[in-house]
XYZ file of C-alpha atoms in Angstrom:
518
model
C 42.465 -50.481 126.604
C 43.989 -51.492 130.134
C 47.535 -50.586 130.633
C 48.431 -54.638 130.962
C 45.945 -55.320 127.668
C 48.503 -53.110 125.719
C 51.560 -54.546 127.353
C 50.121 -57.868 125.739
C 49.240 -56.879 122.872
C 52.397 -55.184 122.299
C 54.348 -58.373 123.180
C 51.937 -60.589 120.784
C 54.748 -61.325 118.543
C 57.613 -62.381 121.323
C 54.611 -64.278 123.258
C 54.085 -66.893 120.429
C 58.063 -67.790 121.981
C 57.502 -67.652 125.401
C 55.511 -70.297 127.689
C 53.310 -67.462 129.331
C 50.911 -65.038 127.558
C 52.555 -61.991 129.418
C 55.965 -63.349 128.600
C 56.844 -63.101 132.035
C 58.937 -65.603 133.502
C 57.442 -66.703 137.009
C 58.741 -63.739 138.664
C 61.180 -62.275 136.017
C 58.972 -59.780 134.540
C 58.433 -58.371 130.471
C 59.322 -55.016 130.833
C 57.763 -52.652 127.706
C 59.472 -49.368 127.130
C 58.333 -46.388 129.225
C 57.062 -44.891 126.110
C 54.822 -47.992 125.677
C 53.325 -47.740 129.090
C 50.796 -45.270 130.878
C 47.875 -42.740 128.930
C 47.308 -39.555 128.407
C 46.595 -37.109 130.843
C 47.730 -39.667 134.095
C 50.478 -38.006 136.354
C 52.435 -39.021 139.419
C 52.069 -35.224 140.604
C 49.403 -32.418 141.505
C 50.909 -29.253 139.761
C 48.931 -26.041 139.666
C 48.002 -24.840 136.271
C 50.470 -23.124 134.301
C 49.700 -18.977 134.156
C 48.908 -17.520 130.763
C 51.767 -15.504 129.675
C 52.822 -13.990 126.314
C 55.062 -16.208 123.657
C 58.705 -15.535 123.615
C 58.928 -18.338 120.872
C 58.312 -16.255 118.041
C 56.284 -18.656 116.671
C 58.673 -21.496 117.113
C 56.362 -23.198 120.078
C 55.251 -26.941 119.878
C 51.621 -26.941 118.223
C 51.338 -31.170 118.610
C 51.428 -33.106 121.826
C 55.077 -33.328 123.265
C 54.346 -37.424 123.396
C 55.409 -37.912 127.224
C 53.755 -40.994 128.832
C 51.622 -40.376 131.261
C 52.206 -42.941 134.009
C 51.740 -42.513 137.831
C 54.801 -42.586 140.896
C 54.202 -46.568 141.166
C 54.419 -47.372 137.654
C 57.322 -45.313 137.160
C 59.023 -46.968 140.216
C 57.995 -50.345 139.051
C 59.550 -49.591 135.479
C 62.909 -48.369 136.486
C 63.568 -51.335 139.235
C 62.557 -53.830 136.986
C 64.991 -53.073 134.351
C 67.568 -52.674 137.571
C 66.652 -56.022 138.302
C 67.776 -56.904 134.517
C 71.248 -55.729 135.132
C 73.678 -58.878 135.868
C 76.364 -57.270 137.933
C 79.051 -58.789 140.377
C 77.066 -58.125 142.801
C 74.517 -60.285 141.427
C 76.962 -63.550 141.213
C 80.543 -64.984 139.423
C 80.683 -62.712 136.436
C 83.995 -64.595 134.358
C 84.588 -62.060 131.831
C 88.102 -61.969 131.067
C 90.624 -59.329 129.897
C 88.447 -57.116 131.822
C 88.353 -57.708 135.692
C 85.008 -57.780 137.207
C 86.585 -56.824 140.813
C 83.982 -56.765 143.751
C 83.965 -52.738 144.933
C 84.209 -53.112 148.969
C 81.289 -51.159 150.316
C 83.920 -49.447 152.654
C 85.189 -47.521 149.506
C 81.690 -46.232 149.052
C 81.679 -45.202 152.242
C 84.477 -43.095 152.265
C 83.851 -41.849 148.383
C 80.540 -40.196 150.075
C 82.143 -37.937 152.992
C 81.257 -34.697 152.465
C 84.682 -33.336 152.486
C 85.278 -35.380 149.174
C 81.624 -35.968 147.495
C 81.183 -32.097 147.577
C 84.696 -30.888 146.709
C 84.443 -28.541 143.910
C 87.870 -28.164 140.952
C 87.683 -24.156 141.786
C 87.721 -23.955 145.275
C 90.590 -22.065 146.212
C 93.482 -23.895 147.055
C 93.750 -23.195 150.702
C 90.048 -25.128 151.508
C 91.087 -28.364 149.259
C 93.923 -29.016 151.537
C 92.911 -32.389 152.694
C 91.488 -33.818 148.865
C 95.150 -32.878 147.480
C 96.745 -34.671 150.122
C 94.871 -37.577 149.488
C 95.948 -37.098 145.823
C 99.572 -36.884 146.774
C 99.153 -40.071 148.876
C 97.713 -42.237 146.072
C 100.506 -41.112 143.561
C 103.399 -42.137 146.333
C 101.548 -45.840 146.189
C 101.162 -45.736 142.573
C 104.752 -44.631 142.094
C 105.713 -47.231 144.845
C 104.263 -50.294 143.355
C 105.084 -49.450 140.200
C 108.855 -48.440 140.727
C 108.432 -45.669 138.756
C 109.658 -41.773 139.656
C 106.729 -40.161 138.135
C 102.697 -39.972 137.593
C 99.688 -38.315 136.079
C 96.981 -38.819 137.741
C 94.647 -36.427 135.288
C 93.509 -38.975 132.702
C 89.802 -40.075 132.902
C 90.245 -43.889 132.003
C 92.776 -46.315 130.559
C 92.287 -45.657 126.963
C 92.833 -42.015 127.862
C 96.053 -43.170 129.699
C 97.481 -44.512 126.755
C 96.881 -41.557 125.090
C 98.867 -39.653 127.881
C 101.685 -41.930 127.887
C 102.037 -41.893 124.462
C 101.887 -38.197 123.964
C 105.019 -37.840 126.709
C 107.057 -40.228 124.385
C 105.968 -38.340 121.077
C 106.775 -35.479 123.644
C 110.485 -37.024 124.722
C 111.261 -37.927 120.651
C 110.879 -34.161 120.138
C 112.321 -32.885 122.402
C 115.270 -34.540 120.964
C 114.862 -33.516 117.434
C 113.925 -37.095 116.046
C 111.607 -38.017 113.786
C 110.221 -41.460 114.613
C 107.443 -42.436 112.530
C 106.847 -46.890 113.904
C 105.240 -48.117 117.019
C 105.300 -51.701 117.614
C 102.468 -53.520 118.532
C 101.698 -57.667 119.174
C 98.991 -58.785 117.390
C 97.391 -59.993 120.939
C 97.549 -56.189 121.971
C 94.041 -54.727 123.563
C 92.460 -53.229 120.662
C 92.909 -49.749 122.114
C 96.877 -49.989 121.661
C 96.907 -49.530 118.161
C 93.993 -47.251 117.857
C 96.341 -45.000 120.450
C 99.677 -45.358 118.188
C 97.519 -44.375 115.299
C 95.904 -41.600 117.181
C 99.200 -39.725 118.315
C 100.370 -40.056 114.118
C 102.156 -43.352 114.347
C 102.257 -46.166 112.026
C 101.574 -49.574 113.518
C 103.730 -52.493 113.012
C 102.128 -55.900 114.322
C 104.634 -58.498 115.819
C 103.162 -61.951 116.027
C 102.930 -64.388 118.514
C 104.669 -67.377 119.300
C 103.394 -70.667 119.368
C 103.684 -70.104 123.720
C 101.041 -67.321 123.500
C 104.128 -64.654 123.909
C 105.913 -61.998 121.878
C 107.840 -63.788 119.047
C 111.249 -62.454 119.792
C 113.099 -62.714 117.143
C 109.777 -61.532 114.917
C 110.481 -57.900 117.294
C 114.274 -58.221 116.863
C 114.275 -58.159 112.798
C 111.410 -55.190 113.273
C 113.635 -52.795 115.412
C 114.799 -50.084 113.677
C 115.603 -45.970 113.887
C 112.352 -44.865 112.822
C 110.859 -47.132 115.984
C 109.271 -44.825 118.783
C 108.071 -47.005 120.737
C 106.432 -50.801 121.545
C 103.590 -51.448 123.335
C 102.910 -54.518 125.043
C 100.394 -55.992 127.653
C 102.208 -57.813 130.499
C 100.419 -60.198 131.246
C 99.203 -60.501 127.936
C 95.924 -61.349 126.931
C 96.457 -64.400 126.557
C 96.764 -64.489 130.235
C 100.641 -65.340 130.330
C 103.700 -63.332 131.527
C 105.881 -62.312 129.186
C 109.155 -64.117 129.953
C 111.096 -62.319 128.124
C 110.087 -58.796 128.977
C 113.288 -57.094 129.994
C 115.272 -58.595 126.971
C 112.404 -56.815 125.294
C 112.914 -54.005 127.401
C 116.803 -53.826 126.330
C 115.898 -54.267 122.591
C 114.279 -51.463 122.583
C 115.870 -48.695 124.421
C 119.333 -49.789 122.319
C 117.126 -48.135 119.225
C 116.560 -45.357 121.440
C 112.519 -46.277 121.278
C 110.335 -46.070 124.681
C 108.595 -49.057 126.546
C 105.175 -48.682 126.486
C 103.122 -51.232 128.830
C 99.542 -51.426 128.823
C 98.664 -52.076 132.660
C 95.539 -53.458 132.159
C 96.505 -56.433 134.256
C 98.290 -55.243 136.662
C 96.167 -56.644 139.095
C 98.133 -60.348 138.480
C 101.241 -58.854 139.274
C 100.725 -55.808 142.171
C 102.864 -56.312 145.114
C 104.887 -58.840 143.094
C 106.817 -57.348 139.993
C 107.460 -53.898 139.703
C 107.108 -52.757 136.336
C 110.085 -49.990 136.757
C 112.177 -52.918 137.411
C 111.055 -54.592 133.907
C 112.339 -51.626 131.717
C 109.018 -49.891 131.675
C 108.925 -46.136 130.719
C 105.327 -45.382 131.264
C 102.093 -47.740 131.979
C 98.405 -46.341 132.832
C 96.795 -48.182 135.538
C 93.311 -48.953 135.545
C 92.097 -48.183 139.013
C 89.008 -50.360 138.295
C 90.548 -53.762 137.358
C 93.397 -53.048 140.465
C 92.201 -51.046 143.097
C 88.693 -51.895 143.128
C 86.839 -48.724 141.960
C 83.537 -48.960 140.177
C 83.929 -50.871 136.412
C 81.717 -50.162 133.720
C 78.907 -47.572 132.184
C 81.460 -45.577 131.085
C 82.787 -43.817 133.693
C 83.681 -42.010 136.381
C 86.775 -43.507 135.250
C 90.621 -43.189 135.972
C 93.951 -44.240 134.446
C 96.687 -42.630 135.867
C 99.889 -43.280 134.153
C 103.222 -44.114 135.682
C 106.380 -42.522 133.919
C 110.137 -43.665 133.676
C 112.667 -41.242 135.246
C 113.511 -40.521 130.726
C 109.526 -39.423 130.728
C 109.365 -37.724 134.352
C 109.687 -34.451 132.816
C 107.052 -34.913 130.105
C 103.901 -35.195 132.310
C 101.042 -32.845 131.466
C 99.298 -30.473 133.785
C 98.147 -30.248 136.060
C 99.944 -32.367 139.065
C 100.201 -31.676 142.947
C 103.001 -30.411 144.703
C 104.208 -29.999 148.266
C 106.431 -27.299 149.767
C 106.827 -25.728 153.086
C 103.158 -24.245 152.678
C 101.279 -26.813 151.699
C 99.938 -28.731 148.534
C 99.735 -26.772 145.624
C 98.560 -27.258 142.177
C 100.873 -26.656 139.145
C 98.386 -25.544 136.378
C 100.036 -23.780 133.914
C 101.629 -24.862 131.103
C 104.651 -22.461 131.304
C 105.389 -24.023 134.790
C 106.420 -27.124 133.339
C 108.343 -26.345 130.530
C 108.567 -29.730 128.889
C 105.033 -31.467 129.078
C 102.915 -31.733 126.665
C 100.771 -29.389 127.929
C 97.066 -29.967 129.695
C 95.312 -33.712 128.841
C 92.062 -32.319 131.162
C 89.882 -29.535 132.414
C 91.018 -30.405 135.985
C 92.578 -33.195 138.260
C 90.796 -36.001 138.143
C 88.131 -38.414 139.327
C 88.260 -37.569 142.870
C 85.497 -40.465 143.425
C 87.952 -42.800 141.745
C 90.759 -41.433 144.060
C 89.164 -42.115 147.450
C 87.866 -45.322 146.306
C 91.121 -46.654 144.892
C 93.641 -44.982 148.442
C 90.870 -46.721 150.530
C 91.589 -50.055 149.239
C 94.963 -49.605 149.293
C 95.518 -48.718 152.700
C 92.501 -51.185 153.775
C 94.416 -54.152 152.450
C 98.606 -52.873 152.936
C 100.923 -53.994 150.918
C 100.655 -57.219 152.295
C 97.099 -57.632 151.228
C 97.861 -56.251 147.636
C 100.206 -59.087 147.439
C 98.074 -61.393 148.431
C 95.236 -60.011 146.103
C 97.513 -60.276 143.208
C 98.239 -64.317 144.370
C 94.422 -65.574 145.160
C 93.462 -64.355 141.596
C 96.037 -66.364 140.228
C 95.513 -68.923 142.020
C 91.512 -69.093 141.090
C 92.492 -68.562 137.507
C 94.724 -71.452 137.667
C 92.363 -74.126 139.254
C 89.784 -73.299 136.742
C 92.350 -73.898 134.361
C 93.589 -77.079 135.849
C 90.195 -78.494 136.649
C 88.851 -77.883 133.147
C 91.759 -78.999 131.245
C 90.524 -82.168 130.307
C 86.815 -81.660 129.201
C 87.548 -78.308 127.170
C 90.876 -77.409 126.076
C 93.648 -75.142 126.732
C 95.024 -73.135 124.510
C 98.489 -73.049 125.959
C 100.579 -75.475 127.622
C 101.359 -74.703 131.178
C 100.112 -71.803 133.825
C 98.683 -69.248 133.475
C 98.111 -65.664 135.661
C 95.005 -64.457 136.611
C 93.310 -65.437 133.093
C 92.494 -68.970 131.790
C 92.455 -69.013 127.750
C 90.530 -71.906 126.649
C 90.129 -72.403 122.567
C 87.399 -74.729 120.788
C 88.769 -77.761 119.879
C 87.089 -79.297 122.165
C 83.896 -78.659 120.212
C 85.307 -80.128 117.521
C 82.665 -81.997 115.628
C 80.014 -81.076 117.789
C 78.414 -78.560 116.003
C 78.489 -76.139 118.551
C 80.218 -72.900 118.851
C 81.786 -70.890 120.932
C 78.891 -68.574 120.826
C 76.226 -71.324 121.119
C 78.497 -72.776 124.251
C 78.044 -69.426 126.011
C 74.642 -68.984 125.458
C 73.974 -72.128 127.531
C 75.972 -70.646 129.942
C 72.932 -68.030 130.216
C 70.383 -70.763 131.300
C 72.626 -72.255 134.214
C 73.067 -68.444 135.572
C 76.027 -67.376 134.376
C 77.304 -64.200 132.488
C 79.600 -65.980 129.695
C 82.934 -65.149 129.515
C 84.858 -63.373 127.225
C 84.458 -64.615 123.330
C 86.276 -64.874 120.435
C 89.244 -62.824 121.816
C 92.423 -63.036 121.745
C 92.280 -63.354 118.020
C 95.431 -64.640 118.483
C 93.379 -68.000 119.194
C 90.484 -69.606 117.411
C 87.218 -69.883 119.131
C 88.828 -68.223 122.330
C 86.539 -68.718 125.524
C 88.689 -66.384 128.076
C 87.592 -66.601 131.828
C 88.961 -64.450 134.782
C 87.522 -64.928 138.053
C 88.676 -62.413 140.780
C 90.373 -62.905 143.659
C 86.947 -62.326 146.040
C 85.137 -65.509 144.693
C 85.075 -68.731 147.210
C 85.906 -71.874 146.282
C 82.621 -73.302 146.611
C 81.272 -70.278 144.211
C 84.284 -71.296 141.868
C 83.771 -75.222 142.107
C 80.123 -75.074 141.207
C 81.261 -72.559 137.821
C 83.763 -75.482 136.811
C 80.902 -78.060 137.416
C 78.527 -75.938 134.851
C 81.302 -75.476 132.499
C 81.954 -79.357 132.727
C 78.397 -80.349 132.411
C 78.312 -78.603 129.414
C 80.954 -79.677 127.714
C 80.482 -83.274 128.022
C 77.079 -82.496 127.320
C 78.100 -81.035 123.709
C 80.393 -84.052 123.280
C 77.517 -86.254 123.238
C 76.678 -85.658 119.653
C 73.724 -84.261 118.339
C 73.316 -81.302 121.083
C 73.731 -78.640 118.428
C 70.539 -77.321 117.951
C 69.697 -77.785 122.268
C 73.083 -75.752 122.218
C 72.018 -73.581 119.206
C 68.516 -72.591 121.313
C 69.872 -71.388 124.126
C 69.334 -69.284 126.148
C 65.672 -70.387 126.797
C 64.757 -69.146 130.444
C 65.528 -65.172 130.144
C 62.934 -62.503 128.837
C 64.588 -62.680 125.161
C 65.857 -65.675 123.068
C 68.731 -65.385 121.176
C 68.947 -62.065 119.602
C 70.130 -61.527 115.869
C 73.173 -60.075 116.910
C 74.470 -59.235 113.219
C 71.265 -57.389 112.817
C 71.593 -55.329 116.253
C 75.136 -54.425 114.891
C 74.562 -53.339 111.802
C 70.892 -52.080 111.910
C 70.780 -50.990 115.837
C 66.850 -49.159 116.728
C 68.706 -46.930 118.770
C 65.362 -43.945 119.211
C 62.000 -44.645 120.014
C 59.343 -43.884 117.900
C 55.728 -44.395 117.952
C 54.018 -46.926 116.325
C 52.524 -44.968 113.125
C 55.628 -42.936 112.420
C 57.754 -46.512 112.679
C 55.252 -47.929 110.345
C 55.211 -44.658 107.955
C 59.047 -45.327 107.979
C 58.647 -48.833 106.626
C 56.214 -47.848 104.216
């Protein structure tokens, strides 16, 4: 059987849904799995025949076929850019996912990430030939300490999660070192899941606070919460529900007069760089994530990096290691014993060095001018979706927002469609759909952040979709159009209860998959 007859008759079952036999979609291609493709004995190379030599195996060597596909250069080329061509990216078009900036990366970064002086820098080298790459280290912490208005930053941790983690272990670190025992970190309930899971993590008991009916930190909910045995809050400012905490430094006050710490989760900086200083808020330490900020590759889970700013109470608390400069250079403090009151090493070396070219390139390619205005234009787009949409979907706070706009679903109300079905139409008119369903904090949430890079036209013609859509669903009887959506991409709606609970995450041939049933 032909390579394509097997393709087909693989994809019987999903062709009965499609309006080709392939399943293809005019040029959008069915892609099987590698596995699925090719025959035995077919090879993209010429290799000489492997020499008889004795077993080392002891028995242990393969006696069935290792079950490789055999495919040749041009079907293995064809495989691999097809599913490429399957990724939606931001390079690809608007991508409105909020809580989570989708930032464009300047191919200029790239550029720079791939000089040879920085692409092939190795953690041992000795000291004396890294000169240059822990300068440029050096420089990056001066900008992060600068925007921040904070004394102090490690610039180990691998990602923002692991930021948190380092932020909160030089506060467990700090309430040690002063003989307390502090056993309560607050936490709003509109907090990025990762908050809590980092309180729990260092041995802390979470404590939700609510939120008001403005989408902010119920104050006087905190207030009656503070306490002795509080080590710390942490709150996201802006929050996720895309609104500035007004009353941040009261919180700020609040807490310190319990002798607690101010954690801030700097997820969104990006609203606020060049425009608030978080050192000027009360903040004691905040990771950064340079992907959502300063532009360096989102996504895939890593490279990543979160360095975290500290308060001049946590300066002394950073891990290892961290550069220094004297009279002879840059050096590299490594050793525990060298700084006497950190917490010791968070990772095997210094960072994502990737990450730190990429991020300084943007910095200095924009000034602090052009942060500024970075931190404005995303506003600014967030806000005019906001304002143009506010009368066909529906708000979920009065007033402006920052750099996020928070719808909720009363405007389906009646409709039969959900904020899950309204998304999935968003598939069909070319869109990635925005974030779903969180905050919790709001029912049916539909969160959208566009980034500062997107035009207007790009932006006009997202709100025009969006539109379009709703007044569509407030028609009345559009549920099940809604409900079989998306219809133009390779799969339908997928049973996404079923690929949560009983994911096929290993590929096995057809007879062992069917002795498995059986």
């Amino acid at each position: 059987m032909s390579d394509w007859s097997k393709a087909l008759s693989s994809f019987e079952g999903a062709a009965e849904n499609m309006p080709t036999m392939t399943g293809n979609l005019g040029l959008q291609l069915e892609e099987p799995l590698i596995f699925e493709q090719g025959e035995d004995g077919r090879t993209g190379v010429d290799l000489p025949p492997v020499p008889k030599v004795g077993s080392k195996l002891g028995g242990l060597a393969r006696k069935g076929k290792i079950g490789l596909p055999g495919l040749s250069e041009p079907q293995v080329v064809r495989h691999y850019t097809r599913l490429s061509q399957k990724n939606y990216a931001i390079d690809a078009g608007l991508y409105p996912l909020g809580s989570c900036t989708m930032k464009h990366n300047p191919r200029l970064n790239e550029k720079m990430a791939r000089l040879a002086g920085f692409s092939d820098v190795h953690p041992l080298q000795p000291v004396s030939t890294v000169q240059g790459a822990l300068e440029l280290i050096d420089t990056l912490a001066h900008w992060l300490k600068t925007l921040t208005g904070m004394p102090a930053v490690a610039m180990s941790p691998a990602a923002g999660a692991h930021g948190e983690l380092c932020g909160m272990m030089a506060i467990r670190a700090a309430i040690e070192a002063k003989g307390e025992r502090r056993t309560r970190v607050l936490v709003p309930e509109s907090a990025h899941g990762t908050n809590p899971a980092t309180a729990a993590a260092c041995g802390y008991t979470v404590d939700p606070i609510p939120a008001n009916e403005r989408g902010r930190v119920d104050i006087e909910a905190f207030r009656a919460k503070l306490g002795p045995d509080v080590a710390a809050v942490m709150i996201t400012n802006p929050n996720t529900c895309g609104l500035f905490e007004s009353e941040i430094i009261e919180i700020a006050e609040l807490i310190h007069s319990v002798g607690g710490y101010f954690y801030c989760d700097g997820a969104n900086f990006n609203a606020i760089v060049g425009r608030v200083r978080p050192g000027d808020l009360g903040v004691d330490a905040m990771h950064i994530n340079l992907h959502k900020t300063f532009s360096t590759p989102h996504g895939g889970g890593g490279p990543g990096a979160g360095p975290v700013v500290l308060s001049e109470a946590l300066a002394k608390f950073v891990p290892v290691p961290y550069v220094v400069h004297g009279k002879d250079g840059y050096s590299v403090v490594e050793s525990e014993g060298a700084a006497e009151d950190g917490f010791g090493r968070l990772k095997a070396f210094h960072g994502q060095m990737g990450m730190f070219v990429r991020a300084l390139t943007y910095m200095m390619s924009h000034g602090a001018d052009g942060l500024r205005q970075v931190a404005s234009d995303a506003v600014l787009n967030a806000n005019y979706i906001l304002a143009c949409l506010k009368d066909e979907m529906s708000p979920a706070f009065d007033g402006p927002c920052m750099h996020e706009a928070l719808f909720d679903d009363d405007f389906l109300k009646g409709t039969g469609v959900t904020t899950l079905d309204f998304a999935k139409a968003m598939i069909d008119e070319g869109y990635h759909p925005m974030t779903m369903y969180f905050p919790l904090v709001v029912h049916g949430a539909l969160l959208i952040e566009p980034t500062e890079t997107e035009s207007k036209e790009a932006i006009d013609q997202f709100i025009a979709v969006l539109a379009g859509l709703a007044k569509k669903a407030k028609q009345g009887d559009q549920a099940d159009w809604f409900k079989a959506a998306p219809r133009f991409t390779p799969r339908r709606r997928l049973d996404e209860t079923a690929a949560a609970r009983k994911p096929m995450l290993r590929w096995k041939p057809e007879e062992q998959s069917k002795d498995a049933a059986d």
